[in-house]
Short mmCIF file of C-alpha atoms in Angstrom, two decimals:
data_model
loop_
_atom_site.label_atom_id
_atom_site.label_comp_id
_atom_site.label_asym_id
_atom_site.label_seq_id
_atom_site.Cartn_x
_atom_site.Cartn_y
_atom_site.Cartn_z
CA UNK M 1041 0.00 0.00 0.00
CA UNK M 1042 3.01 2.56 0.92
CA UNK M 1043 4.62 1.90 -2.23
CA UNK M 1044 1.78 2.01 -4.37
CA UNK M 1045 0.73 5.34 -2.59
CA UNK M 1046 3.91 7.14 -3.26
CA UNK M 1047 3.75 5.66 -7.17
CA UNK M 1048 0.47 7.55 -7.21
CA UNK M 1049 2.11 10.58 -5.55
CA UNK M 1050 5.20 10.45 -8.16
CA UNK M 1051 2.74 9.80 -10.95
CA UNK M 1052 0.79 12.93 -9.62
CA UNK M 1053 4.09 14.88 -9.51
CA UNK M 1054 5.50 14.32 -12.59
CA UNK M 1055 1.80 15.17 -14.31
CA UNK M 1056 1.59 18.59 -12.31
CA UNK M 1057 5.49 19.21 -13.32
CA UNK M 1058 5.00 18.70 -17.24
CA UNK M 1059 1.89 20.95 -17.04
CA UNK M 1060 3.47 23.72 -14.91
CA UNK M 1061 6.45 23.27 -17.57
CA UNK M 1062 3.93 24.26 -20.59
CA UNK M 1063 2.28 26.65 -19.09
CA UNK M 1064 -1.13 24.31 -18.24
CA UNK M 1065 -0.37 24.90 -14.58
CA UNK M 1066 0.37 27.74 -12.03
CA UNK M 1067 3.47 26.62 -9.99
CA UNK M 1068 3.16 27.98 -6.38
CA UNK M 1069 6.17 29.75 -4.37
CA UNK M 1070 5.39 29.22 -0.58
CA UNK M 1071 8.82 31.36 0.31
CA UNK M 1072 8.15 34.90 1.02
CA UNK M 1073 10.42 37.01 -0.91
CA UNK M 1074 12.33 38.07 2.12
CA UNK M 1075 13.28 34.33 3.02
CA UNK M 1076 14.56 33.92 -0.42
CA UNK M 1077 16.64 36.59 -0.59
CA UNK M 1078 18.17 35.30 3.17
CA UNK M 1079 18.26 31.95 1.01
CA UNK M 1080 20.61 33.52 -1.54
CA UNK M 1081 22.58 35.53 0.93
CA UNK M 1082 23.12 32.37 3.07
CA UNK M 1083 23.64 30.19 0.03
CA UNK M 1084 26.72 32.67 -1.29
CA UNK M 1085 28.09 33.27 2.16
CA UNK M 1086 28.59 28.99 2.37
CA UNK M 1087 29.95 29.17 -0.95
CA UNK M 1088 32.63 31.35 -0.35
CA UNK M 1089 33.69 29.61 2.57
CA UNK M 1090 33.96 26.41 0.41
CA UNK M 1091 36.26 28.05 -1.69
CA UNK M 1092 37.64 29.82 1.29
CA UNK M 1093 38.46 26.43 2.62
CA UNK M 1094 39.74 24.64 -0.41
CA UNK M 1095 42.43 27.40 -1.23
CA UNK M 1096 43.43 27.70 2.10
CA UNK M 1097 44.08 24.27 1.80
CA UNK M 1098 46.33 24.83 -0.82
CA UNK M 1099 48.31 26.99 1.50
CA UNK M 1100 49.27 24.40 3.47
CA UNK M 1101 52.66 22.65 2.95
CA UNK M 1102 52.29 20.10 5.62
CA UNK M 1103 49.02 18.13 4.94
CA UNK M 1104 48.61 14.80 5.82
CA UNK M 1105 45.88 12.52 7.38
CA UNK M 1106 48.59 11.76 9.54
CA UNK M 1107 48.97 13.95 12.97
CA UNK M 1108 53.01 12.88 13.16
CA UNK M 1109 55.10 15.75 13.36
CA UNK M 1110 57.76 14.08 11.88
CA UNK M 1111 55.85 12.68 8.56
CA UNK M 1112 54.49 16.14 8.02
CA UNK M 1113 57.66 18.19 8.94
CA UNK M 1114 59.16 16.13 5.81
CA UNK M 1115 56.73 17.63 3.23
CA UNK M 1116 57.82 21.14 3.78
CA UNK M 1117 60.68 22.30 1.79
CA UNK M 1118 62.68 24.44 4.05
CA UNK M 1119 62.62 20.76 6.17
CA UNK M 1120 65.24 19.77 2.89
CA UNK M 1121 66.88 23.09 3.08
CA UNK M 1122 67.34 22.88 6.40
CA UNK M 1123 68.96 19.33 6.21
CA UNK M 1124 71.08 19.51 3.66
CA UNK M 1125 72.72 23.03 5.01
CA UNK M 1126 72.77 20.77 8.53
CA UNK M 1127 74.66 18.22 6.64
CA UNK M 1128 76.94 20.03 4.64
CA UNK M 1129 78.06 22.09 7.32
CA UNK M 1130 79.42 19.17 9.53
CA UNK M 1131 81.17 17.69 5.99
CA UNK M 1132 82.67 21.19 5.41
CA UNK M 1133 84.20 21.69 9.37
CA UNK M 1134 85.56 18.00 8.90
CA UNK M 1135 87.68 19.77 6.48
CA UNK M 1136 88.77 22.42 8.30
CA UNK M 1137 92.13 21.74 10.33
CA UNK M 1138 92.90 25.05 12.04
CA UNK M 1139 89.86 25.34 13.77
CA UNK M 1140 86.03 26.07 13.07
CA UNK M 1141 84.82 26.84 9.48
CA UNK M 1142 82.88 30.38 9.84
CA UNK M 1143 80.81 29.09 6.57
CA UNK M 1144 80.55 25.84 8.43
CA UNK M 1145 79.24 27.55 11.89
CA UNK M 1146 76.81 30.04 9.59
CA UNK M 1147 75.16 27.44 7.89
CA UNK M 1148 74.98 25.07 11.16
CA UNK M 1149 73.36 28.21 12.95
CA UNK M 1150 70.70 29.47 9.76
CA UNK M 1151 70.04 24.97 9.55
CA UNK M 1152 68.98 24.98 12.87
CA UNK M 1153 67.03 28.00 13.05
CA UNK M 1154 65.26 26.33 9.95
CA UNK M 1155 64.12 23.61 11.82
CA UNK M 1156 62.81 25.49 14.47
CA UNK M 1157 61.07 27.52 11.64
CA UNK M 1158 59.57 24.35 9.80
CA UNK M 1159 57.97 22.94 13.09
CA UNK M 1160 56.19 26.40 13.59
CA UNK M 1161 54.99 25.86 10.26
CA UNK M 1162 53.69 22.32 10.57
CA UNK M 1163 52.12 23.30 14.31
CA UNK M 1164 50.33 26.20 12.03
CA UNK M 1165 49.22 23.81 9.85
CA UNK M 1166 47.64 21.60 12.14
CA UNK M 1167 46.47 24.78 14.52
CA UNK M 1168 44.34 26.01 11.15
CA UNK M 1169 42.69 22.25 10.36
CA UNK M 1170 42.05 21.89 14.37
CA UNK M 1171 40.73 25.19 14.85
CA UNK M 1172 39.54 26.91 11.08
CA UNK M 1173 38.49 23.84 8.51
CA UNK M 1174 36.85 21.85 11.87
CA UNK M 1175 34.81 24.63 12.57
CA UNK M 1176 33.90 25.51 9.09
CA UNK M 1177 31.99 22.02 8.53
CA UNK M 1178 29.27 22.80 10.80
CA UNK M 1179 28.30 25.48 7.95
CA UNK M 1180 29.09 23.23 4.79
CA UNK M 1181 27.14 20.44 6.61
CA UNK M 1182 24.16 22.75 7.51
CA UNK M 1183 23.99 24.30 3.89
CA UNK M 1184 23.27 20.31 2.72
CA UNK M 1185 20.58 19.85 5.30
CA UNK M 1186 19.08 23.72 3.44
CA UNK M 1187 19.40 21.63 0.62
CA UNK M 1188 17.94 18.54 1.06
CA UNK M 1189 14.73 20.27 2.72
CA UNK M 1190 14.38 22.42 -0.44
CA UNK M 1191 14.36 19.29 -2.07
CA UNK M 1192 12.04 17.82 0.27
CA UNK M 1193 9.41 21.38 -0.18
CA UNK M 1194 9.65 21.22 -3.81
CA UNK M 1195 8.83 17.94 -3.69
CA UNK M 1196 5.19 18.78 -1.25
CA UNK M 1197 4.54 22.00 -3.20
CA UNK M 1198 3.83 19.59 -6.56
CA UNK M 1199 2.00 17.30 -4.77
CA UNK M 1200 0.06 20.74 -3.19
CA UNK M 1201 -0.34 21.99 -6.75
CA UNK M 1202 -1.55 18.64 -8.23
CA UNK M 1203 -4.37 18.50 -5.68
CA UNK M 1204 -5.23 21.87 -6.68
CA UNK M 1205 -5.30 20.73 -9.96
CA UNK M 1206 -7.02 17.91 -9.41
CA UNK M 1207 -9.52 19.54 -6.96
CA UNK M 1208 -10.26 21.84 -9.61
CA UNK M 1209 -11.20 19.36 -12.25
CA UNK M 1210 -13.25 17.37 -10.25
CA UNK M 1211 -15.12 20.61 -8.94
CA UNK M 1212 -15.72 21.24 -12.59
CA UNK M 1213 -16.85 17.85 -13.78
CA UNK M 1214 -19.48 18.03 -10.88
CA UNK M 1215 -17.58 14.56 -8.84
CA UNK M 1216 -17.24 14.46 -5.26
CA UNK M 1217 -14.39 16.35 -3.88
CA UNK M 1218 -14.03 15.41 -0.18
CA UNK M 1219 -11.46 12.88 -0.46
CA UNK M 1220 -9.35 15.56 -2.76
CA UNK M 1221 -9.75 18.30 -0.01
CA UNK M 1222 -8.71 16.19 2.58
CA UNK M 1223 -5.27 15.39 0.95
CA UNK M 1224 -5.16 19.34 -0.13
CA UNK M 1225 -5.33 20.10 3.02
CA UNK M 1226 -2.61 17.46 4.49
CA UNK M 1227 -0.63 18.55 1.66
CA UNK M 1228 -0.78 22.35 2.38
CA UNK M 1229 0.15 21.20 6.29
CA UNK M 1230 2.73 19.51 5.06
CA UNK M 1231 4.36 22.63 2.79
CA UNK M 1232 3.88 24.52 5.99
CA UNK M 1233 5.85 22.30 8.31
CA UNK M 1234 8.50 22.36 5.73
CA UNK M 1235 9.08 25.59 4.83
CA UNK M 1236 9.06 26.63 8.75
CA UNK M 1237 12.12 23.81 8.60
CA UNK M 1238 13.69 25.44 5.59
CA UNK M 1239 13.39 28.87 7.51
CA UNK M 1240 15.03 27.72 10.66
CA UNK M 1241 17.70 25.99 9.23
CA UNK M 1242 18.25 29.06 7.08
CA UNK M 1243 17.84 31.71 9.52
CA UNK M 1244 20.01 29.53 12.19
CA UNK M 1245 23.12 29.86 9.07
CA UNK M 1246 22.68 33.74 8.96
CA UNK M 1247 22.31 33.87 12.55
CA UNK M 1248 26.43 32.42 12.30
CA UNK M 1249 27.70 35.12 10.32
CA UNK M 1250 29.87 36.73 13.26
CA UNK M 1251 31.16 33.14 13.84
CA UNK M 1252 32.22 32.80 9.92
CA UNK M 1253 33.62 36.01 10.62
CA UNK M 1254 35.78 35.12 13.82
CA UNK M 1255 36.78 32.35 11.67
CA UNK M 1256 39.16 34.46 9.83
CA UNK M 1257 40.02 36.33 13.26
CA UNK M 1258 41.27 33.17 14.56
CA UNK M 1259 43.28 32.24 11.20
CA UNK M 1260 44.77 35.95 11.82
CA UNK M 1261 45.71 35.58 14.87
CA UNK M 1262 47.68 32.20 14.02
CA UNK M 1263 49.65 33.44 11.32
CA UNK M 1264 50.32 36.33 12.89
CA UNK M 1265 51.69 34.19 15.78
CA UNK M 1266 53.94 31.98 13.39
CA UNK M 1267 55.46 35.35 11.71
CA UNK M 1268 56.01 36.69 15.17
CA UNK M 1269 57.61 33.19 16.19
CA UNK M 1270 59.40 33.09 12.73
CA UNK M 1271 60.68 36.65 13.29
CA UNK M 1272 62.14 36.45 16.66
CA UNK M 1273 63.82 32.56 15.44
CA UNK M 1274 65.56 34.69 12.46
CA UNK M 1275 66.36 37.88 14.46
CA UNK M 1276 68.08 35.73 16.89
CA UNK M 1277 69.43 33.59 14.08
CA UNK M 1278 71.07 36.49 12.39
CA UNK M 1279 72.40 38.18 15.56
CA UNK M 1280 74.19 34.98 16.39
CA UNK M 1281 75.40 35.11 12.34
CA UNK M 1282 76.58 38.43 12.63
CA UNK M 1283 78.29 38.13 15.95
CA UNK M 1284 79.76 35.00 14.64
CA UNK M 1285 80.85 36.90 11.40
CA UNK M 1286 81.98 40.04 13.39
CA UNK M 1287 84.78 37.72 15.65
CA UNK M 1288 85.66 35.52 13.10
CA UNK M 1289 89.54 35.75 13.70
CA UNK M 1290 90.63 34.64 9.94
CA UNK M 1291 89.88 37.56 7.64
CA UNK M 1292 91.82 39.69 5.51
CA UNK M 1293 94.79 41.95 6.45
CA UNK M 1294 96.29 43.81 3.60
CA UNK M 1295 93.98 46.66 2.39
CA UNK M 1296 91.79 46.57 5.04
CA UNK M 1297 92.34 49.75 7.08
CA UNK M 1298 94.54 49.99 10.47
CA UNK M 1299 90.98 50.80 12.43
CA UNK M 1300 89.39 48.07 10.98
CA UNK M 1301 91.97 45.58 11.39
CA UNK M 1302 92.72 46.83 15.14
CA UNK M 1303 89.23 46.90 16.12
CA UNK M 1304 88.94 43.31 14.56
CA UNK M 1305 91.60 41.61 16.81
CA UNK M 1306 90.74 43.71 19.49
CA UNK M 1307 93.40 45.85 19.80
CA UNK M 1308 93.88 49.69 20.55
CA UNK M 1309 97.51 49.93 19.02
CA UNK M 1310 99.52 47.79 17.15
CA UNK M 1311 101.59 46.73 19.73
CA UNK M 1312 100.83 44.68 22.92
CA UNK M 1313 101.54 46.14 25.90
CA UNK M 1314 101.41 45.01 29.28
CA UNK M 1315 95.74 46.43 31.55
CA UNK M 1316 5.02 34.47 29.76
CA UNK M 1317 0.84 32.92 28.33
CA UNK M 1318 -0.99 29.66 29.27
CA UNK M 1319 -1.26 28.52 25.15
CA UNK M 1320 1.55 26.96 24.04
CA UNK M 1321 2.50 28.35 20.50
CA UNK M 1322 3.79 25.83 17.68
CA UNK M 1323 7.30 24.72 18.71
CA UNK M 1324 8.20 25.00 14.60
CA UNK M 1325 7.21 28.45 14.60
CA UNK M 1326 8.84 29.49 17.97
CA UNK M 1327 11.75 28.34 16.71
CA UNK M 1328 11.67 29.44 13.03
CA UNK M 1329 11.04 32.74 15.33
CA UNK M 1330 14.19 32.51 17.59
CA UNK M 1331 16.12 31.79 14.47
CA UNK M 1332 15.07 34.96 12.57
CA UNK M 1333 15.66 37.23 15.73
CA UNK M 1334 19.11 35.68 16.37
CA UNK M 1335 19.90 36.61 12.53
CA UNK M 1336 18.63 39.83 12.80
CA UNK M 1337 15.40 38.77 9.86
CA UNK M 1338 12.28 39.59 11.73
CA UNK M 1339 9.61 39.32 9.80
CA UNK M 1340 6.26 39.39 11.79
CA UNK M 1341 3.71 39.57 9.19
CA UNK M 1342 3.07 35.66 9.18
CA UNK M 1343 2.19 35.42 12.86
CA UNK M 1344 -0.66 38.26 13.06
CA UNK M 1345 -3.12 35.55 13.55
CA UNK M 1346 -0.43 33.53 15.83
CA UNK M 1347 -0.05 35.44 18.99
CA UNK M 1348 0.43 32.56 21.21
CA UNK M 1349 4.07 31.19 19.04
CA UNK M 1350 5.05 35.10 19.76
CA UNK M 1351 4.58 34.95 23.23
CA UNK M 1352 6.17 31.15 23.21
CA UNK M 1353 9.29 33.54 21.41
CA UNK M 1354 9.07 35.77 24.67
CA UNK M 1355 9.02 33.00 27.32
CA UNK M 1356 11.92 31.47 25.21
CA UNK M 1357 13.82 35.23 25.43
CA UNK M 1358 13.12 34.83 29.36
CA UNK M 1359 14.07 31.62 30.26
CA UNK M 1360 17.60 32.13 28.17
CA UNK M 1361 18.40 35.31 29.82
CA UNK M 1362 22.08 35.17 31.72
CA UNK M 1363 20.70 36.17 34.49
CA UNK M 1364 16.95 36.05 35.63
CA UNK M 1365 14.83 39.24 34.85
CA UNK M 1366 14.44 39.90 38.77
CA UNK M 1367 18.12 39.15 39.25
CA UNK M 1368 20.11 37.24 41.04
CA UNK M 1369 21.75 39.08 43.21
CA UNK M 1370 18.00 40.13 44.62
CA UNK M 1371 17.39 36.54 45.53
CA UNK M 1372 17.25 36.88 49.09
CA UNK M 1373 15.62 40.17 48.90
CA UNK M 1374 12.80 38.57 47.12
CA UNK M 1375 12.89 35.78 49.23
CA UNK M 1376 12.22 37.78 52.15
CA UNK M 1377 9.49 40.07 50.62
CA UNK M 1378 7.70 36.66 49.81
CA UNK M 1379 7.76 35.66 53.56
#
């Protein structure tokens, strides 16, 4: 019986669709114009970060399914750079027989910094999956559910439509038309419900804007914590490099001027010397309601004849408030007025 009921509803569908697509049959939109055009908004803003997401991605020069620091450390280039200066530099002081290389010491000091450098760089990598593509999903995941209700209400608006359809053709060929109203009017219940649905779920996505937005604080606030980190590991790097440089013994001594030359062996002369209401309101609605409040969408035009979901939205505003409307810190005050 199920399955031959929804091959009647298909059949239904499919006849309403081909005679909406020729013009035989008005095609209803249940969506007022301001939830489409939160729709659209919604529907770019999830795009974006999609694309946000998947070029970021490309940023990253450490990815791996893997969280070993090691593995992913490897994928980086400057890990290479970093290991073949390391390297090299203990191959070119084995060569050295009068003491330290100052090439050798250089390129030991800018190889380790390097290292030091790469594992900021893989710790970023993983600190932007952890804390910027994790909490993106939520928003990717909740634009598919959008999707797969629209779906779902285009799917009850035909079989709306068709009753309509069929409603009026058997109202015009004088047969009985109870049975037809009946599933008219479980059909328009059914839109209803849905689009209510399709309104929360989009309002609850615009209501997130300010966390899309802290999104990219958070990335900021990474890299700017890696170049900070990277700057201080090369600023230390280089001082060590220069002060290496500056008391390197071995350097030139003809044409390089007396000053110079004293100053580099540290000498002054040239010389040593010896120094609220009862009714409960629908719980859809109230929450379609919280939804479009949150997101800043209130449109109140569809709950004239509702006041009871409106004050359900009130309670709801009450009951969430940090602290109580009568306060807290009056508790004992009331407490004792009550006595």
């Amino acid at each position: 019986l199920v399955k031959m009921e929804n091959l009647r509803k298909h059949m239904y569908r499919v006849q309403q669709l081909a005679q909406q697509t020729v013009g035989m049959a008005e095609k209803s939109e249940v969506r007022s114009e301001d939830l489409l055009n939160v729709e659209q908004r919604v529907e770019t803003m999830v795009e974006i970060l999609h694309r946000f997401k998947s070029k970021l991605g490309d940023c990253l020069r450490s990815r791996s399914k893997e969280e070993n620091m090691e593995k992913r450390r490897k994928k980086v280039d400057e890990y290479n750079l970093a290991l073949t200066l390391f390297q090299e530099s203990k191959h070119l002081n084995t060569l050295c027989t009068n003491g330290d290389s100052l090439l050798s010491s250089v390129m030991s000091l800018y190889a380790s910094s390097l290292f030091l450098i790469v594992d900021d760089m893989v710790r970023l990598d993983m600190d932007i999956e952890k804390q910027v593509f994790e909490n993106l999903m939520p928003f990717l995941e909740a634009q598919k559910s959008v999707i797969h209700i629209k779906e779902k209400l285009k799917r009850l608006v035909l079989d709306m439509d068709a009753a309509k359809t069929r409603l009026a053709a058997a109202q015009s060929r004088g047969e009985k038309v109870e049975q037809i109203q009946d599933e008219l009017a479980n059909a328009q219940i059914r839109v209803e419900n849905c689009k209510d649905s399709l309104a929360t779920e989009v309002f609850n996505i615009a209501s997130k804007e300010i966390d899309m937005a802290n999104l990219f604080s958070t990335l900021i606030k990474l890299q700017m914590e890696f170049f900070e980190t990277t700057h201080r590991s090369l600023e230390s790097c280089l001082s060590l490099v220069n002060d290496r440089i500056a008391k390197h013994p071995r350097r030139p001594v003809f044409g390089c001027p007396l000053d110079e030359h004293l100053r580099n062996n540290g000498r002054e002369i040239a010389l040593v010397l010896e120094g609220l209401f009862r009714i409960s309101g629908n719980a859809l609605k109230i929450r379609r309601l919280k939804a479009s409040f949150d997101a800043g969408e209130i449109e109140l035009s569809e709950f004239e004849h509702d006041p009871h979901s409106i004050a359900g939205v009130l309670k709801q505003y009450l009951r969430e408030l940090p602290d109580p409307l009568l306060c807290t810190a009056y508790y004992v005050d009331w407490m004792k007025a009550v006595g």
